Coordinates of C-alpha atoms and ligand atoms in Angstrom, one line a residue:
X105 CA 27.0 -61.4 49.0
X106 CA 24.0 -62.2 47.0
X107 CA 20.6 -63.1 48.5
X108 CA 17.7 -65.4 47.0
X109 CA 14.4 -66.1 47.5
X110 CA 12.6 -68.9 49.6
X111 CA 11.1 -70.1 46.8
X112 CA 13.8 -70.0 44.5
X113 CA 17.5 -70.7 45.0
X114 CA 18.1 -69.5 41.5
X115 CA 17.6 -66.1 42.1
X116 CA 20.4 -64.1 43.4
X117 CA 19.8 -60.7 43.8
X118 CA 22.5 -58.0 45.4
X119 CA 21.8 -56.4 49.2
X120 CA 20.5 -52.8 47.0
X121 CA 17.9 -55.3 45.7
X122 CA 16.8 -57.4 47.8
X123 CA 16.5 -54.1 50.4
X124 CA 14.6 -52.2 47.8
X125 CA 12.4 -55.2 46.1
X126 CA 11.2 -55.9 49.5
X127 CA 9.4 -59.4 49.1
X128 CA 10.9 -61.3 46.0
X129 CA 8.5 -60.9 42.8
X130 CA 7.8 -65.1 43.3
X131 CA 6.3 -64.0 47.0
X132 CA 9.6 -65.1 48.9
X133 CA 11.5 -63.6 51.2
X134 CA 14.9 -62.4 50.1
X135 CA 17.7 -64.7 52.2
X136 CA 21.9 -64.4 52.1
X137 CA 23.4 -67.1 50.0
X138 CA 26.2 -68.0 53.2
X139 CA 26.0 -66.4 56.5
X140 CA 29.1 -64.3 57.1
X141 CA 31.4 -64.8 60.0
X142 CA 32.5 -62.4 62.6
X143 CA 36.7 -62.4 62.5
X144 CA 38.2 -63.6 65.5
X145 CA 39.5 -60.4 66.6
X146 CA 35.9 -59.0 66.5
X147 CA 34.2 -61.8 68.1
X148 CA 37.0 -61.9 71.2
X149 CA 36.0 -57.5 71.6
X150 CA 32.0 -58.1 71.6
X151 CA 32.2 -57.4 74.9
X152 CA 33.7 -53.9 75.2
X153 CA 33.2 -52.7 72.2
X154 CA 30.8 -49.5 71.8
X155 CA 27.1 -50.6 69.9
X156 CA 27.5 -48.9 67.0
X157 CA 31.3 -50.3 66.6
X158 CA 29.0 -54.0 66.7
X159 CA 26.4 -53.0 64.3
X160 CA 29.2 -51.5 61.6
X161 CA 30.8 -55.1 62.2
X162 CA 27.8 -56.9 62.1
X163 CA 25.9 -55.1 59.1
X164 CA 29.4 -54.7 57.3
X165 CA 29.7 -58.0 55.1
X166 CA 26.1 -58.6 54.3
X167 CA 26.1 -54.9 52.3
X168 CA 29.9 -54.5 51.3
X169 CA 29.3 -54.8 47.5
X170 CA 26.7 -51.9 47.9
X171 CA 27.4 -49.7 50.5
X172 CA 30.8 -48.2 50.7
X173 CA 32.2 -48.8 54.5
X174 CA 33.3 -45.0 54.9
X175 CA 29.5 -44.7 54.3
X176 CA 28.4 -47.7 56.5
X177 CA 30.2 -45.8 59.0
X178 CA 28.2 -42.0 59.4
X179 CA 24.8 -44.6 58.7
X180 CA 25.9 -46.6 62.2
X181 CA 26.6 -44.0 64.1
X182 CA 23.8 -41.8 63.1
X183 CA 21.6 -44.6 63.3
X184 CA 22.7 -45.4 67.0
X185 CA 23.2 -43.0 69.2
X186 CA 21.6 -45.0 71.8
X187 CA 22.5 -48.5 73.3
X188 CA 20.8 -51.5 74.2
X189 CA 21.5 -51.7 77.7
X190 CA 22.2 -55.5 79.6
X191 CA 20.3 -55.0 82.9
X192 CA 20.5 -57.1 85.8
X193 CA 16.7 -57.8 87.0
X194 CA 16.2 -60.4 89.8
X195 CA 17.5 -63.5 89.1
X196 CA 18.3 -62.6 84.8
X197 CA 19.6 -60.4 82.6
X198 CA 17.3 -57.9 80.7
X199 CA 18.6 -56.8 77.5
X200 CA 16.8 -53.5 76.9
X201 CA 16.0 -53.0 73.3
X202 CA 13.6 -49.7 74.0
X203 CA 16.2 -46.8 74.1
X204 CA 15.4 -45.2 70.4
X205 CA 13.1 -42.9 69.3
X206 CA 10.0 -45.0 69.5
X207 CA 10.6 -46.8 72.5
X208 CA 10.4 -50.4 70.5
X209 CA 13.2 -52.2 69.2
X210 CA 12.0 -51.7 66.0
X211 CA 13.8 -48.4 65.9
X212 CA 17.4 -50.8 65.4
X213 CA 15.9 -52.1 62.3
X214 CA 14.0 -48.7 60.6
X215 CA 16.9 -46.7 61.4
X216 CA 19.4 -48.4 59.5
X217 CA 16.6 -49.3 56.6
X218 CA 15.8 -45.2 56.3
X219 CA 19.4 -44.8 56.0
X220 CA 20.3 -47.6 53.7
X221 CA 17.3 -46.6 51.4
X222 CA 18.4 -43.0 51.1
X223 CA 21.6 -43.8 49.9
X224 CA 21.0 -46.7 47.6
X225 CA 18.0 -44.4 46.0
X226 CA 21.2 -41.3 45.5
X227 CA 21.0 -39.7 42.2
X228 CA 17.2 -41.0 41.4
X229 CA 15.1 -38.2 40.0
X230 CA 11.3 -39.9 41.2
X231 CA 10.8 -39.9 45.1
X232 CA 10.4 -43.3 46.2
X233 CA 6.9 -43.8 47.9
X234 CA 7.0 -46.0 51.0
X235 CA 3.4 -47.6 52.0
X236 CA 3.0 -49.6 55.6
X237 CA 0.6 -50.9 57.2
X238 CA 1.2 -51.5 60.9
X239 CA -1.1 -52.1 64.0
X240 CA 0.9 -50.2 66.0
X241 CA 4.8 -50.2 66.5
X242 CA 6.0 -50.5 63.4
X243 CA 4.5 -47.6 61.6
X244 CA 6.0 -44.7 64.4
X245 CA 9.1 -46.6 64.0
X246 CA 8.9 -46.2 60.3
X247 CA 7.9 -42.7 60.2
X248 CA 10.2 -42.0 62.9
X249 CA 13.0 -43.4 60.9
X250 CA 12.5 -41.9 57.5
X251 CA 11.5 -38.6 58.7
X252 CA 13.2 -35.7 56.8
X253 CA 15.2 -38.2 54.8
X254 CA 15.1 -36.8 51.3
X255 CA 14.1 -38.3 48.2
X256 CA 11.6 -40.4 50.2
X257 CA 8.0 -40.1 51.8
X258 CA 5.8 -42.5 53.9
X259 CA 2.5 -42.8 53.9
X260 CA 1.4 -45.5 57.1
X261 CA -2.2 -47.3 57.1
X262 CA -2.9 -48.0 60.4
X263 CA -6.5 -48.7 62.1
X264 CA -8.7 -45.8 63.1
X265 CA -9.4 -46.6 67.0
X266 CA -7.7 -49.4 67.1
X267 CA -4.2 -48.1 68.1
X268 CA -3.2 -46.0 71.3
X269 CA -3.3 -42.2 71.7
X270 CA 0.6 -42.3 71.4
X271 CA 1.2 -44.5 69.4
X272 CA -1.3 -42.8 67.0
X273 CA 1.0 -39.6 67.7
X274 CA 4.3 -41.3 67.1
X275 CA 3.0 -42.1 63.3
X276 CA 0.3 -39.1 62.7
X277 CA 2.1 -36.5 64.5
X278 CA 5.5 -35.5 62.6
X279 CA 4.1 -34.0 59.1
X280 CA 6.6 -33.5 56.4
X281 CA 7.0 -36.2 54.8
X282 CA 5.3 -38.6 56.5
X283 CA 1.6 -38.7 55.8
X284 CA -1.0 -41.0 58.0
X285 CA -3.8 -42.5 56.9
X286 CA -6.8 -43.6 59.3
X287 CA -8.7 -46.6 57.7
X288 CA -12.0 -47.6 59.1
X289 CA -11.4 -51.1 59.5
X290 CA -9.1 -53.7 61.1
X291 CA -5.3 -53.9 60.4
X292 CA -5.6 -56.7 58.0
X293 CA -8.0 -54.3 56.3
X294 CA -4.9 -52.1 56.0
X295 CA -2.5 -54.7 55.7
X296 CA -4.9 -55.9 52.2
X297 CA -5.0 -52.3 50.9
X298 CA -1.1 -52.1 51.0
X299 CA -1.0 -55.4 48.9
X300 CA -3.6 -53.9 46.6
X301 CA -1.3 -50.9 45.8
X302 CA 1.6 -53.2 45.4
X303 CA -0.6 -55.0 42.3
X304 CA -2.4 -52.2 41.1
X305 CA -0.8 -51.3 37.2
X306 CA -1.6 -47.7 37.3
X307 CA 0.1 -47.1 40.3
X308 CA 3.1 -48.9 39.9
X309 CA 3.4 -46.9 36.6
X310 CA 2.5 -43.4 38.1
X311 CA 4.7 -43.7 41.6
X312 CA 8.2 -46.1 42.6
X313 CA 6.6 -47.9 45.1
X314 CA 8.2 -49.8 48.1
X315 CA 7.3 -51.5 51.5
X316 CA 8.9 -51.5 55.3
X317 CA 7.5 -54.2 56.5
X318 CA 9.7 -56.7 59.1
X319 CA 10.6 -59.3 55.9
X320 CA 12.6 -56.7 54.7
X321 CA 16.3 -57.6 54.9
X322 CA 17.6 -54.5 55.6
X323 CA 15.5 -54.4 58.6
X324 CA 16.4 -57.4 59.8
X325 CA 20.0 -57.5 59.9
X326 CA 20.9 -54.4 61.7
X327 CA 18.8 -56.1 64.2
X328 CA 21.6 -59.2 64.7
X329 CA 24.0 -56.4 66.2
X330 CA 22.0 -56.3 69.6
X331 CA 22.2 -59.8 70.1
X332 CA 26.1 -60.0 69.8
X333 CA 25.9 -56.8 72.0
X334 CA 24.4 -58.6 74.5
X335 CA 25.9 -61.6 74.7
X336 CA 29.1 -60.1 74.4
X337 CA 28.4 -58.3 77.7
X338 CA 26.6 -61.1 79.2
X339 CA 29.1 -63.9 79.0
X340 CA 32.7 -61.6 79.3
X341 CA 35.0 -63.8 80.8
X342 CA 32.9 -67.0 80.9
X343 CA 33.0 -69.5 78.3
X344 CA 29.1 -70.9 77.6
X345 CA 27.1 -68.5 75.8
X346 CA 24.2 -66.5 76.1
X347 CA 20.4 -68.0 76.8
X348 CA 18.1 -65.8 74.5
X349 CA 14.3 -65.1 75.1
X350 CA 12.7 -63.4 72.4
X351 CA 9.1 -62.3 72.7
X352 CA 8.0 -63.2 69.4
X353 CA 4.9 -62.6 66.4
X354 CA 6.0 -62.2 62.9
X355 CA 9.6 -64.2 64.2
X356 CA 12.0 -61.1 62.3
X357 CA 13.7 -60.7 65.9
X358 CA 14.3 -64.0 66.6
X359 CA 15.5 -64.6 62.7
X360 CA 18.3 -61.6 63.4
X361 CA 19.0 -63.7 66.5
X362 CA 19.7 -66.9 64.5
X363 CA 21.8 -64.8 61.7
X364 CA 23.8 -63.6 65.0
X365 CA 24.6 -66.8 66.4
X366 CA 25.7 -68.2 62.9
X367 CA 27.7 -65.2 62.7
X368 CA 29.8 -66.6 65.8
X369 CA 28.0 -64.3 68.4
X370 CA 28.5 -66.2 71.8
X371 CA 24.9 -67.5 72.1
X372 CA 23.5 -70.8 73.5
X373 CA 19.7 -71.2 73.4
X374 CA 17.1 -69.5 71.9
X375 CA 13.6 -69.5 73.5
X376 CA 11.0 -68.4 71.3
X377 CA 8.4 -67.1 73.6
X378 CA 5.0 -66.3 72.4
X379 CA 1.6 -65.5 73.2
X380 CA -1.7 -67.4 72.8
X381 CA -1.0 -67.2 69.0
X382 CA 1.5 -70.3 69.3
X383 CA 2.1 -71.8 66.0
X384 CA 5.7 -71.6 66.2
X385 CA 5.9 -73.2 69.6
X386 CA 3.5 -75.7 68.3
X387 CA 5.7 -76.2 65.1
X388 CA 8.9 -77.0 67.5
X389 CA 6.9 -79.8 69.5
X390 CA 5.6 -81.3 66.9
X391 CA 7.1 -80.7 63.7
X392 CA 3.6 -79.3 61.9
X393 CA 3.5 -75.8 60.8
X394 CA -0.3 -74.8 60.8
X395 CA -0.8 -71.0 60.1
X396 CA -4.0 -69.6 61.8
X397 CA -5.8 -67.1 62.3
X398 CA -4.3 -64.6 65.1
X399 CA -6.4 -63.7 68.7
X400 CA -6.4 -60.5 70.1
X401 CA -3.6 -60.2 73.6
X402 CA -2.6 -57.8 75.5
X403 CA 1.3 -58.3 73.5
X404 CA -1.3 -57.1 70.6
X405 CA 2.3 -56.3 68.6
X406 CA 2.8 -60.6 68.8
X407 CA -1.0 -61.4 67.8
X408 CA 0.3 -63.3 64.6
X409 CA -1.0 -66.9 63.7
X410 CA 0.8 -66.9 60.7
X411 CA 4.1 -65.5 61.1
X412 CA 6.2 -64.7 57.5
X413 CA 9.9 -64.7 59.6
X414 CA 9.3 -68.8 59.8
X415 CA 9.7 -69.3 56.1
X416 CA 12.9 -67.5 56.3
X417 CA 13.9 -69.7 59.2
X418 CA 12.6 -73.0 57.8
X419 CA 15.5 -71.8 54.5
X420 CA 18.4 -72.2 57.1
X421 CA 17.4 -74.6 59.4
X422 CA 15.6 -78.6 59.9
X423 CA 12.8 -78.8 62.2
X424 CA 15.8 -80.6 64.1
X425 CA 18.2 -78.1 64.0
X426 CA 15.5 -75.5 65.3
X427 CA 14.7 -78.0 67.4
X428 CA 18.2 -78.1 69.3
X429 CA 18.4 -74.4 69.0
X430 CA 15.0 -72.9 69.9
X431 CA 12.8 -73.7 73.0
X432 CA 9.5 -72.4 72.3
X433 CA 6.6 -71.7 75.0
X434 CA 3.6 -69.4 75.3
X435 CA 1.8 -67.5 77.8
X436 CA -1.8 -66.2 78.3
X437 CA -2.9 -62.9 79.3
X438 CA -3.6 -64.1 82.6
X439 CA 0.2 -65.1 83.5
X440 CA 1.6 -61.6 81.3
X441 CA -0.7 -59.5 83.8
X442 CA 1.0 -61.7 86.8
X443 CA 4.3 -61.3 85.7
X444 CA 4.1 -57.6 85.6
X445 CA 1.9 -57.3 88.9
X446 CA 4.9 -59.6 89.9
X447 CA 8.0 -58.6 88.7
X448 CA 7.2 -55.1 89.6
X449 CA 6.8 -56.1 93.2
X450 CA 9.9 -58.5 93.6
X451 CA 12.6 -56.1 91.8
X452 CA 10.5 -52.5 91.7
X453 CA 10.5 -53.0 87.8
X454 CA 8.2 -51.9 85.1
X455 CA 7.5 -55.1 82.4
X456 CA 6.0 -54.3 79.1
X457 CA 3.6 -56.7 78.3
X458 CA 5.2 -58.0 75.5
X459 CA 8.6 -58.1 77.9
X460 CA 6.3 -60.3 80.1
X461 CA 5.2 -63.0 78.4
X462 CA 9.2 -63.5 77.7
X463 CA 9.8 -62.9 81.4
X464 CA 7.1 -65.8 82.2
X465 CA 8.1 -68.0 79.7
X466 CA 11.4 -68.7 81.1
X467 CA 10.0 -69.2 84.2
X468 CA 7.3 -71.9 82.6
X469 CA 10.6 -73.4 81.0
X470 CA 12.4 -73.8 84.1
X471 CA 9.4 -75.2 86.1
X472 CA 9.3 -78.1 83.6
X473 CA 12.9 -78.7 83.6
X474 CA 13.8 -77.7 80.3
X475 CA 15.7 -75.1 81.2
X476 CA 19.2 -75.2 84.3
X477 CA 17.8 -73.8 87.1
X478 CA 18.5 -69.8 87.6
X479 CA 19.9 -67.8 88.8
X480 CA 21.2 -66.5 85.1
X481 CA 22.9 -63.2 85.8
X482 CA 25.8 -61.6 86.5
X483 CA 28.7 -64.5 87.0
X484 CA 26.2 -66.8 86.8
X485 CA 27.2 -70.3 84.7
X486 CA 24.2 -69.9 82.6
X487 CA 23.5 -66.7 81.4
X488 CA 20.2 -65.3 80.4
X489 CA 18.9 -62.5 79.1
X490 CA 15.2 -61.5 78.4
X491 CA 14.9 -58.8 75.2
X492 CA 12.8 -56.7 75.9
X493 CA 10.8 -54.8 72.8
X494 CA 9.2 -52.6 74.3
X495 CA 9.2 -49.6 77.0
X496 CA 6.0 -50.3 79.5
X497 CA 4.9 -46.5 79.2
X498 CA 4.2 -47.6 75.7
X499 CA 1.3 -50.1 77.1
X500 CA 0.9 -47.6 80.3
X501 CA -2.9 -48.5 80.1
X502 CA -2.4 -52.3 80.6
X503 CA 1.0 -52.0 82.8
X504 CA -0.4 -49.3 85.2
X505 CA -2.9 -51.2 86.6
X506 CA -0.8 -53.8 87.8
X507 CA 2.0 -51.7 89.0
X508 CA 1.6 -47.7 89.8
X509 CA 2.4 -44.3 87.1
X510 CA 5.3 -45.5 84.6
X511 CA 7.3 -43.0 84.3
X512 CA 7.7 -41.6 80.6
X513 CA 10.8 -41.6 78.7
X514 CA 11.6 -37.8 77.3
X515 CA 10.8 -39.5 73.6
X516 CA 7.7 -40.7 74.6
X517 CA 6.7 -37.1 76.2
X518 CA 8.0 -35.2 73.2
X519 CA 5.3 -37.3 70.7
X520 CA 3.0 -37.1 73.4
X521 CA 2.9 -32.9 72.9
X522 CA 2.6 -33.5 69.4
X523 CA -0.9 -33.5 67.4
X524 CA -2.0 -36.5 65.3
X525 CA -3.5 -35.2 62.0
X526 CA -4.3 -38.2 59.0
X527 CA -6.6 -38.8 56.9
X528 CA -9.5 -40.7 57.2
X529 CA -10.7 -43.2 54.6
X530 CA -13.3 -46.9 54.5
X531 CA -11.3 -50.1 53.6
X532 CA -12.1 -49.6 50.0
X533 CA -8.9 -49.3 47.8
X534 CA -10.6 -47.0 45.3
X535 CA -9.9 -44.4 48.7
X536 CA -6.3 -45.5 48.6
X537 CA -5.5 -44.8 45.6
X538 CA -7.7 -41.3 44.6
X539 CA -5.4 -40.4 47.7
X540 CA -2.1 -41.7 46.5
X541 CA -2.7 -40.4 43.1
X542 CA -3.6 -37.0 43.9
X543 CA -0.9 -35.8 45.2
X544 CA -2.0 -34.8 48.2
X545 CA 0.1 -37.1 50.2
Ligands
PLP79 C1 7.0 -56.1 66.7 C2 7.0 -56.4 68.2 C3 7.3 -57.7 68.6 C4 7.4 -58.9 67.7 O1 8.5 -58.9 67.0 P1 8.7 -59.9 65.7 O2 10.0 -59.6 65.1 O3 7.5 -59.7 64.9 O4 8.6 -61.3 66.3 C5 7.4 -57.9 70.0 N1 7.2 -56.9 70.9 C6 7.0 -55.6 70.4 C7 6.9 -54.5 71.5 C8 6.9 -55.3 69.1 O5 6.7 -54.1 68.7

């Protein structure tokens, strides 16, 4: 399997490359040459077998000419000794994607990218240096991920202020080697510091630098094994497929979605289900992609306006194709506060508020006719399930107003005892570096 970038269909790279380039050096992301098939004999067991049995099948042919399977194996099941859950709620199915460390589904994708990192880095004498920026989720999933894994460190950028008291645990709190660093500005201030490093000549000579961020590859396609889960489970015995909602911002869930259906994964409909920032559902009604500047939501982890996942999409598919595969639709903070206040009343359960505004987005969906009429759960003719990224104690201070005390997942109380120590440094790069270079990360 080779990959090549966006920009260039020339390029073919191997998975080991692709995984550790990160971005390709023309500024595209990294893509598979075919998409890979799931045997019949696989595709007919989606159902019943175990999650990590689905992610060794599903991750299997994409890495084959790198990673040994023997090897594949112990990284699956050490990855994933948690599931992904198909609840019923109401009148749908809720595929629970919050049951790892961090309590986001980002977990399915750092796991596996820790893992696949430390074993395609064997045998190299430098540590490789792992830099992320994040606004939240993404760098305690990180750090959760590569924790103690040898050979590697992190160091994650993140807002000072700006991000909750746990989740600034979750990415300050382990030590080791994971090092956090508080920067007194916004997270594009961070995200632009991360680039910096990436360019800067003496640092690129001095340190083997390399990125985590969701257009990684081998972040994404560990993330396609939840979705064949899922829709395994969901449609069993019947014969139609699987309706997905996918609460969406940089679109690298909803990509591992598309890789899974074109994989053979028993999936009908995609809805791509955003908040106010709605380029993408924008892009599907009217065929014009206009990147934008993101607004601040309470689904802060979707307040993208110009998300990288869609370049990757636009590689595979038409605007027609994505058109016949994706609804897309959007919701406010106004409805995601509803929903939760809502849901919470009508089946005594807790939405995130990312969870919501794919909760309410079906619903908008249905109420213009666009989608069959519910209900979509168990036996139903028209499955659907809502992912959903996020465990509500995560956003306790937005989800317990509208509901009553979320109850904390033992994860989530285990960072909470633990004490957030980073660094503090402005938005200036010269900071960065002095710290990267001296050693004292
Ligand atoms: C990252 C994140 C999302 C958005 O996922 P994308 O892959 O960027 O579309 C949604 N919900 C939560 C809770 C997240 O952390």
């Amino acid at each position: 399997m080779h990959y090549y970038s966006t920009r260039d269909k020339n390029t073919a790279v191997s998975f080991a490359d692709a995984a550790l380039g990160g971005l390709a050096p023309d500024g595209g992301l990294y893509v598979p040459e075919t998409i890979p098939l799931y045997s019949g004999a696989v595709k007919s067991s989606l159902g019943t077998m175990d999650y990590a049995d689905i992610a060794f099948e599903t991750i299997k042919p994409w890495v084959e000419a790198d990673i040994p399977n023997a090897v594949l194996e112990d990284m699956v099941h050490s990855a994933y000794p948690f599931d992904a859950p198909l609840v019923s709620v109401g009148d749908r199915f809720v595929l629970e994607l919050f049951h790892g460390p961090t309590a986001a589904f980002k977990d399915f994708g750092a796991r596996f990218m820790a893992r696949s990192f430390s074993y395609l880095r064997r045998g190299e004498g430098k540590p490789l240096k792992i830099l992320v920026a994040t606004s939240g989720d993404t760098g305690g999933a990180v750090a959760d991920g590569f924790y103690g894994v040898e050979g590697i460190s992190v160091t994650v950028l993140y807002p000072k202020g700006r991000v909750s008291p746990l989740q600034e645990r979750q990415i300050a709190g382990l030590g080791g080697n994971i090092s956090a660093i508080a920067v007194e500005g916004s997270f594009d201030d961070c995200q632009s510091l991360v680039k910096q490093a990436f360019g800067d000549e003496v640092l690129k000579k001095r340190l083997v630098l390399s990125s985590a961020n969701s257009i990684n590859v081998s972040r994404l396609i560990p993330q396609a094994a939840y979705y064949s889960a899922g829709a395994g489970r969901a449609s069993g015995k019947q014969k139609t497929g699987l309706i997905v909602c996918v609460p969406s911002g940089n679109f690298g869930n909803l990509t591992a979605g598309l890789y899974a259906f074109k994989m053979g994964a028993p999936i009908n409909l995609f809805i791509a289900a955003t908040n106010i920032n709605k380029t993408v559902p924008d892009f599907l009604e009217n065929g014009k992609y206009e990147a934008r500047k993101s607004q601040a939501t309470l689904s802060n982890a979707m307040d993208v306006g110009a998300p990288s996942n869609f370049e990757r999409m636009a590689a595979h598919f038409s605007w027609e194709e994505m058109r016949r595969l994706i609804l897309g639709v959007y919701t406010d903070d106004e409805d995601t506060r509803k929903t939760i206040g809502a849901v919470y009343r009508d089946c005594a359960y807790f939405l995130d508020p990312h969870t919501a505004v794919g909760w309410h987005g079906v619903d908008k969906l249905r109420d213009s006719g666009a989608l069959p009429c519910g209900p979509w759960g168990k036996g139903s003719e028209n499955p659907l399930a809502v992912l959903s990224t996020a465990h509500p104690a995560k956003f306790a201070e937005t989800v317990e107003t509208l509901t009553g005390p979320v109850p904390l997942p033992d994860s989530l109380k285990k960072a909470m005892d633990r004490k957030a120590e980073a660094r503090t440094i402005t938005a200036e790069f010269e900071a960065l570096k002095e710290l990267l270079l001296g050693n004292t990360l």
